[in-house]
mmCIF file of C-alpha atoms in Angstrom:
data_model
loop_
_atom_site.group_PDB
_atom_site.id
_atom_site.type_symbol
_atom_site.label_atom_id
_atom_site.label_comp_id
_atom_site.label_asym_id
_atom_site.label_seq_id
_atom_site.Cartn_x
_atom_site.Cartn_y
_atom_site.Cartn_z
ATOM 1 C CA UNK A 1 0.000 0.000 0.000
ATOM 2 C CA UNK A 2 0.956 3.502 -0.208
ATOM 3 C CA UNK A 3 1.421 4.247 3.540
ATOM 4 C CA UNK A 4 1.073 2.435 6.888
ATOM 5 C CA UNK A 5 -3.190 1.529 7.808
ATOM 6 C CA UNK A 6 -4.635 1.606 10.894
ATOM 7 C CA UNK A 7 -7.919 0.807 11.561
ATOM 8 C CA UNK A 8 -10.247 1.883 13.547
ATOM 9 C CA UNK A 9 -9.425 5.341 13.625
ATOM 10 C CA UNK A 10 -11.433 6.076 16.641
ATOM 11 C CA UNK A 11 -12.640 3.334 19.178
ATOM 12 C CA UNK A 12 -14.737 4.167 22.458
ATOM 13 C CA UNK A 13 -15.156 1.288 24.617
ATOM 14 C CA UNK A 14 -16.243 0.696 27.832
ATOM 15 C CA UNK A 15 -14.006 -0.673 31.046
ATOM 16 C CA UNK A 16 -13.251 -3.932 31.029
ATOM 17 C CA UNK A 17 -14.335 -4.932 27.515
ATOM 18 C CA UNK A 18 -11.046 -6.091 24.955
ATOM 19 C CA UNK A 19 -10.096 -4.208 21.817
ATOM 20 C CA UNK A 20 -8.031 -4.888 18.939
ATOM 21 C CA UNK A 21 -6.491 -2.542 17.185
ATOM 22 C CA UNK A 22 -5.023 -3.205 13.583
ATOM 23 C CA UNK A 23 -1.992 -2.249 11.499
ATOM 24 C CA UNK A 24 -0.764 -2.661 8.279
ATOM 25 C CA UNK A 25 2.180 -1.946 6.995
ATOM 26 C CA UNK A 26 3.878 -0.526 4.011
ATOM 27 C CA UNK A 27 4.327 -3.506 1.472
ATOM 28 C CA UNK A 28 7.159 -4.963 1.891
ATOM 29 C CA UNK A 29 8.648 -3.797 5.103
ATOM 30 C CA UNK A 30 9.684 -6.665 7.334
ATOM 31 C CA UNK A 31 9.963 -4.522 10.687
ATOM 32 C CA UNK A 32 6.998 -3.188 12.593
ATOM 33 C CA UNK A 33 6.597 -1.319 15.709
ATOM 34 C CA UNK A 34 3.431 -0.168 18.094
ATOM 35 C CA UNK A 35 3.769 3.048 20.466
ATOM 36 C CA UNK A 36 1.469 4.402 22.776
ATOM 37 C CA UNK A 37 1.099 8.438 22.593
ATOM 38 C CA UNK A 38 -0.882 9.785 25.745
ATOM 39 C CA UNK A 39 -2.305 13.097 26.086
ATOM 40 C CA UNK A 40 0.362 15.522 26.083
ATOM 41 C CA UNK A 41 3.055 12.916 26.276
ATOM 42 C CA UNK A 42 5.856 11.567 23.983
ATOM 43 C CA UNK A 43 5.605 7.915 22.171
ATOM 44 C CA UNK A 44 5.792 5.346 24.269
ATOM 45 C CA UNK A 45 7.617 1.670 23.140
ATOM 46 C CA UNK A 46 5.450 -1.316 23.411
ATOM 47 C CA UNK A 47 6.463 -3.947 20.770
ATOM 48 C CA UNK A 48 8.241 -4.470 17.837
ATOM 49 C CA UNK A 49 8.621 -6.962 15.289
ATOM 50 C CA UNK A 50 11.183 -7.917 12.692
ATOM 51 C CA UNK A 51 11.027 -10.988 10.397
ATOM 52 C CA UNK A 52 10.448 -14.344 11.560
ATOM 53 C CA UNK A 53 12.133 -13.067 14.853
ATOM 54 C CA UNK A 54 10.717 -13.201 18.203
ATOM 55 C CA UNK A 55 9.426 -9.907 18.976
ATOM 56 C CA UNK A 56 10.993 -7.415 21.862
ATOM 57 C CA UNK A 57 7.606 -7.151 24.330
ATOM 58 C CA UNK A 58 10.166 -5.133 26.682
ATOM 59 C CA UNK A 59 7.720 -2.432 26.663
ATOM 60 C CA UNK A 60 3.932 -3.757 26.778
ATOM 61 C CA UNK A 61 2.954 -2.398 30.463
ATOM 62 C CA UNK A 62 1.295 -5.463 31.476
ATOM 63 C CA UNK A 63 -0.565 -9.008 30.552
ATOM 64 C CA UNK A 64 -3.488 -7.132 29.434
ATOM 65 C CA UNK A 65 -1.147 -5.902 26.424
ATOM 66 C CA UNK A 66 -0.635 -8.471 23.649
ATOM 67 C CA UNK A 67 0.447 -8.114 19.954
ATOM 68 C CA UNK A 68 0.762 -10.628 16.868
ATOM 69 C CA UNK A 69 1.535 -10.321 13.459
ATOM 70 C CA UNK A 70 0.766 -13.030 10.908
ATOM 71 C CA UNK A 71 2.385 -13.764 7.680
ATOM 72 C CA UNK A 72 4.703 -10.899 8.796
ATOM 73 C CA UNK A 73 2.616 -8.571 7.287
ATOM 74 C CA UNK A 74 -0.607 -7.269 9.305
ATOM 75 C CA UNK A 75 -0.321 -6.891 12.928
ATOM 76 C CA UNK A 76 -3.202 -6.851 15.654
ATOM 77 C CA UNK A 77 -2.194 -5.151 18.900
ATOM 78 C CA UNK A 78 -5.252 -6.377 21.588
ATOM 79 C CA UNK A 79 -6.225 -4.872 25.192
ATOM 80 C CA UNK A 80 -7.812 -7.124 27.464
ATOM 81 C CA UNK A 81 -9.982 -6.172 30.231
ATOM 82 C CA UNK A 82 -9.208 -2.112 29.415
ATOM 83 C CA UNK A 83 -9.025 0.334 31.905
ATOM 84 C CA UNK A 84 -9.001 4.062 31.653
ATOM 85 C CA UNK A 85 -5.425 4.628 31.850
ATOM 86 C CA UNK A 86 -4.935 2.636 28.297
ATOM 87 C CA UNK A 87 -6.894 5.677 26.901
ATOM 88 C CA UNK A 88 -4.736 6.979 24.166
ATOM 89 C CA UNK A 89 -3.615 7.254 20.796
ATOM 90 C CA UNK A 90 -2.078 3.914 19.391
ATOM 91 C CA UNK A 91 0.140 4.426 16.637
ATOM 92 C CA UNK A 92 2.026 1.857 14.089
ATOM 93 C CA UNK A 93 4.706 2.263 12.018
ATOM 94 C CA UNK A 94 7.098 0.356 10.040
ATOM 95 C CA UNK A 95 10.419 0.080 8.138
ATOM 96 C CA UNK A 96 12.992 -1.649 6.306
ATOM 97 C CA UNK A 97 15.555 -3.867 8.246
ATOM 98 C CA UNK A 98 18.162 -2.306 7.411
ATOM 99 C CA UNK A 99 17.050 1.287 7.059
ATOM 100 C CA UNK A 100 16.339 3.066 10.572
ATOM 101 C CA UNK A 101 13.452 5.198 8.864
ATOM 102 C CA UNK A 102 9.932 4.166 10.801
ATOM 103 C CA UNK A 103 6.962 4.973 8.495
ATOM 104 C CA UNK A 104 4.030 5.921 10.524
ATOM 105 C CA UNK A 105 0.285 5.071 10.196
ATOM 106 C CA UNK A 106 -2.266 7.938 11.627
ATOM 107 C CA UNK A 107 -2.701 6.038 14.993
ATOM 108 C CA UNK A 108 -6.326 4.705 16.639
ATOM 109 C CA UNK A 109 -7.427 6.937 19.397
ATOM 110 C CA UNK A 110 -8.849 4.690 21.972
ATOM 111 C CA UNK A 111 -11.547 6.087 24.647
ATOM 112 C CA UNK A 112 -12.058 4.046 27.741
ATOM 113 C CA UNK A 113 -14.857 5.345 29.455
ATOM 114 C CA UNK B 1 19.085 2.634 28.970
ATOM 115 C CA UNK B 2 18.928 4.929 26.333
ATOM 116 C CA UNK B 3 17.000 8.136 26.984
ATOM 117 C CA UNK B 4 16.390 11.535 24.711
ATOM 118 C CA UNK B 5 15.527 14.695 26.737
ATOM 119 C CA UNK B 6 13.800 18.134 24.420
ATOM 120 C CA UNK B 7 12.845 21.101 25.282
ATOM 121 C CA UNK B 8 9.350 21.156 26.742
ATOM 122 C CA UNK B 9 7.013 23.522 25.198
ATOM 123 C CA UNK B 10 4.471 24.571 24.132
ATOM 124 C CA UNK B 11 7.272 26.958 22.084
ATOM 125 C CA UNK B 12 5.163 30.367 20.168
ATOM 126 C CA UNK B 13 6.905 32.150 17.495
ATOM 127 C CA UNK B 14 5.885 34.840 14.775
ATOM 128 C CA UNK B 15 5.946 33.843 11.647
ATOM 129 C CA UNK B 16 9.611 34.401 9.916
ATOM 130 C CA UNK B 17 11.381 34.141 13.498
ATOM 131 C CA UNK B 18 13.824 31.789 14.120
ATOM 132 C CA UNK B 19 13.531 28.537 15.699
ATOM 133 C CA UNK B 20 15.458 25.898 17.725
ATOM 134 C CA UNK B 21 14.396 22.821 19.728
ATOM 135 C CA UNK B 22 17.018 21.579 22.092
ATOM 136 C CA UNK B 23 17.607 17.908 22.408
ATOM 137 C CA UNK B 24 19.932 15.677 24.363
ATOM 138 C CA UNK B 25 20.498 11.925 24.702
ATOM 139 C CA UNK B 26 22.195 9.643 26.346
ATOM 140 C CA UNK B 27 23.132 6.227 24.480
ATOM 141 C CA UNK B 28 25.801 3.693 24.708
ATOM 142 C CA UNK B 29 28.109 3.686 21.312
ATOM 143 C CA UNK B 30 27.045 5.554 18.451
ATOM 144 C CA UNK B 31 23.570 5.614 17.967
ATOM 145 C CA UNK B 32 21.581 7.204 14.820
ATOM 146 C CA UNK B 33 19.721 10.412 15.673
ATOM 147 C CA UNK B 34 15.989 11.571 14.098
ATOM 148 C CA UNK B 35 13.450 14.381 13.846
ATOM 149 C CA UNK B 36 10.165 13.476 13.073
ATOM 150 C CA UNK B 37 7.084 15.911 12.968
ATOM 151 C CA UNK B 38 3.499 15.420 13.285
ATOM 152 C CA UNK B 39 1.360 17.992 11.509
ATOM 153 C CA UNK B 40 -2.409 18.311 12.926
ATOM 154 C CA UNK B 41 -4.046 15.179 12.904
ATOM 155 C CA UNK B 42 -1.646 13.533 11.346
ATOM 156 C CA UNK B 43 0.866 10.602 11.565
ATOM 157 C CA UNK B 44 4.415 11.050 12.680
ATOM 158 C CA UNK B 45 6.737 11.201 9.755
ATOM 159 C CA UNK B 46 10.637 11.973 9.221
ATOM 160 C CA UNK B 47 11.914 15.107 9.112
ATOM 161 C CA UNK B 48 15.583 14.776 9.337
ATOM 162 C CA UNK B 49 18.496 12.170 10.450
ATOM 163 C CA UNK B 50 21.939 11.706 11.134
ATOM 164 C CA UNK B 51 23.341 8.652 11.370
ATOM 165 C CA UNK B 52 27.085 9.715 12.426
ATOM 166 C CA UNK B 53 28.482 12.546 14.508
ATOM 167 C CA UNK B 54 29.376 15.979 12.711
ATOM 168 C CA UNK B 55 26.291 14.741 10.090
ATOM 169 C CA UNK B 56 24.081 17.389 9.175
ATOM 170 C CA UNK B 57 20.471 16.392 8.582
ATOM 171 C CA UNK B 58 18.201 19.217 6.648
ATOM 172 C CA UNK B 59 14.868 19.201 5.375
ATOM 173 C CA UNK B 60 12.520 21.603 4.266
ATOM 174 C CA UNK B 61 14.277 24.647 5.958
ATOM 175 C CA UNK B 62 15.335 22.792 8.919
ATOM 176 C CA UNK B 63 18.775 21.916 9.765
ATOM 177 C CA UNK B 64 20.123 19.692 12.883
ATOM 178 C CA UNK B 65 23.466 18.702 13.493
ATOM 179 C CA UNK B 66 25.011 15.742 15.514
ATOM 180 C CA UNK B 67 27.071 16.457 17.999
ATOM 181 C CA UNK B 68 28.994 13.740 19.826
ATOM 182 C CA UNK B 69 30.603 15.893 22.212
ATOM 183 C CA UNK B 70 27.751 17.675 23.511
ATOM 184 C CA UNK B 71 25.484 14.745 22.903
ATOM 185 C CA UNK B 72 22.829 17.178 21.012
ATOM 186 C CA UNK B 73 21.071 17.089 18.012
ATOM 187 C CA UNK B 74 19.032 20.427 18.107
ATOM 188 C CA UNK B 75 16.411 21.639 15.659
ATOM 189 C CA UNK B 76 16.886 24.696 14.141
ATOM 190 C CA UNK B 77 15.105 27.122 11.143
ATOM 191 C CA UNK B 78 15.800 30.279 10.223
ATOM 192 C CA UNK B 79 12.594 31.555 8.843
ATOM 193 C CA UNK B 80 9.316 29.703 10.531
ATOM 194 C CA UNK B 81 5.995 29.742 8.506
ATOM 195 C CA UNK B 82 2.473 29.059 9.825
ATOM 196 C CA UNK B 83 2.584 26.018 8.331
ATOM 197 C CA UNK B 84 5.680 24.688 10.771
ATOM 198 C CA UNK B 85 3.127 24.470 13.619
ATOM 199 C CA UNK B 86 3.214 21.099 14.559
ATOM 200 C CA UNK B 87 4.711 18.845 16.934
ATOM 201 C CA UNK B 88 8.343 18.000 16.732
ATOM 202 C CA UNK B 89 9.780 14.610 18.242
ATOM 203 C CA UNK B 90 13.626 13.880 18.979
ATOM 204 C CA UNK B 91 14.646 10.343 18.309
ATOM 205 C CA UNK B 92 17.158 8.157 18.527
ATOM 206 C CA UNK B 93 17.883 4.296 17.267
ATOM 207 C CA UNK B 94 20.741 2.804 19.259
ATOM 208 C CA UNK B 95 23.237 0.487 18.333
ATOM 209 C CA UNK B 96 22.556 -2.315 21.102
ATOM 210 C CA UNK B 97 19.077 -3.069 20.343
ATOM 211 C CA UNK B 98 17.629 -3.860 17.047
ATOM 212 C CA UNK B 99 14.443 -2.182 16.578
ATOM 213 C CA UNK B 100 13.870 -0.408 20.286
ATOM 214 C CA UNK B 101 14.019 3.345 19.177
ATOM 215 C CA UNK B 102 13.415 5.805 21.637
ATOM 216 C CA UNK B 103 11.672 9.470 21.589
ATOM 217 C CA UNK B 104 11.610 12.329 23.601
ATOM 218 C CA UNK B 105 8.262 13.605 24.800
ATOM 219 C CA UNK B 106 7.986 16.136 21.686
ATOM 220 C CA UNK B 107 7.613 19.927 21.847
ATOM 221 C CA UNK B 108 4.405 21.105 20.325
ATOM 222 C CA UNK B 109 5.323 24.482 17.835
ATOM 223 C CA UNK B 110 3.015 27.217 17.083
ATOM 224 C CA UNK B 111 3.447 30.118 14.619
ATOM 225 C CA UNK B 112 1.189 33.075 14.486
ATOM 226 C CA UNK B 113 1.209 35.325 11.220
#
């Protein structure tokens, strides 16, 4: 495609429900990466993925957090059990392995109310 | 770890003044250095890099320069336009962990006419 997708755009859910948020990449690119952006605050490491490598979880901030990505293309990042604190803007991005360029999509704002 | 410190803002400017955005890291070896930018409602995207010290990135009116000694990589632009207003993010993309890049908080930038 022409740019990193992420879909929704906008998701309001209520505590303790799950969301999954999806990315996908530019064609092609065999890393990926999900941040979290809060209000006012600067991007925030969760996960990142490169090739048929296990991924670096280092930052997911807890077992509610998980991410996969199948036939290292599309990626699914999913919140379990959300609280209001995960409210925030979720953003993707991707890039060549051997390039340090990250490609961003537009993010998903999630709501927790 | 590594870590990336900017200047906080919010940082207001007329329109033709001159601009910098102090940043400072701290990172083991010789890590690559970034400026992205987010525009209103939009997804992060690169401004500028420099992948080795005394490298000058520039793009679009804006210049940084890498500077091992000081371990900065401020933003800089002689002539700001409305259109600069945005957010600006410091980066950086160390050498001792393969996709784990890390970003300072970002320093939002508004120009009146």
């Amino acid at each position: 495609g022409a740019g990193v997708s992420q879909s929704p755009s906008n998701k309001v859910t209520e505590k303790g429900k799950d969301v999954e948020l999806r990315c996908d990449p530019i064609s092609g690119h065999t890393a990926l990466y999900w941040y979290r952006q809060s209000l006012g605050q600067g991007l925030e490491f969760l996960i990142y993925f490169q090739g048929n490598s296990a991924p670096d979880k280092s930052g997911l901030p807890s077992d509610r957090f998980s991410a996969e990505r199948t036939g290292g293309s599309v990626s699914t990042l999913t919140i379990q059990r959300t609280q209001q604190e995960d409210s925030a803007v979720y953003l993707c991005a991707s890039s060549l392995f051997d390039r340090n360029i990250q490609y961003f999509g537009a993010g998903t704002r999630l709501s927790v109310l | 770890g590594d870590s990336v410190t900017q200047m906080e803002g919010p940082v207001t400017l007329s329109e033709e003044a001159f601009l910098t955005i102090n940043c400072t890291y701290t990172a083991t070896g010789y890590p690559s250095l970034f400026w992205y930018v987010q525009y209103p409602g939009e997804g992060l995207q690169l401004l500028l890099k420099a992948t080795k010290a005394d490298d000058k990135g520039s793009n679009k009116g804006f210049e940084a320069t890498y500077r091992k000694e000081t371990t900065s990589f401020h933003l800089e632009k002689g002539s700001v336009q409305v259109s600069d207003s945005a957010v600006y993010f410091c980066a950086l993309k160390g050498n001792t962990n393969a996709g784990k890049s890390t970003f300072g908080d970002g320093t939002t930038l508004t120009v009146k006419p």
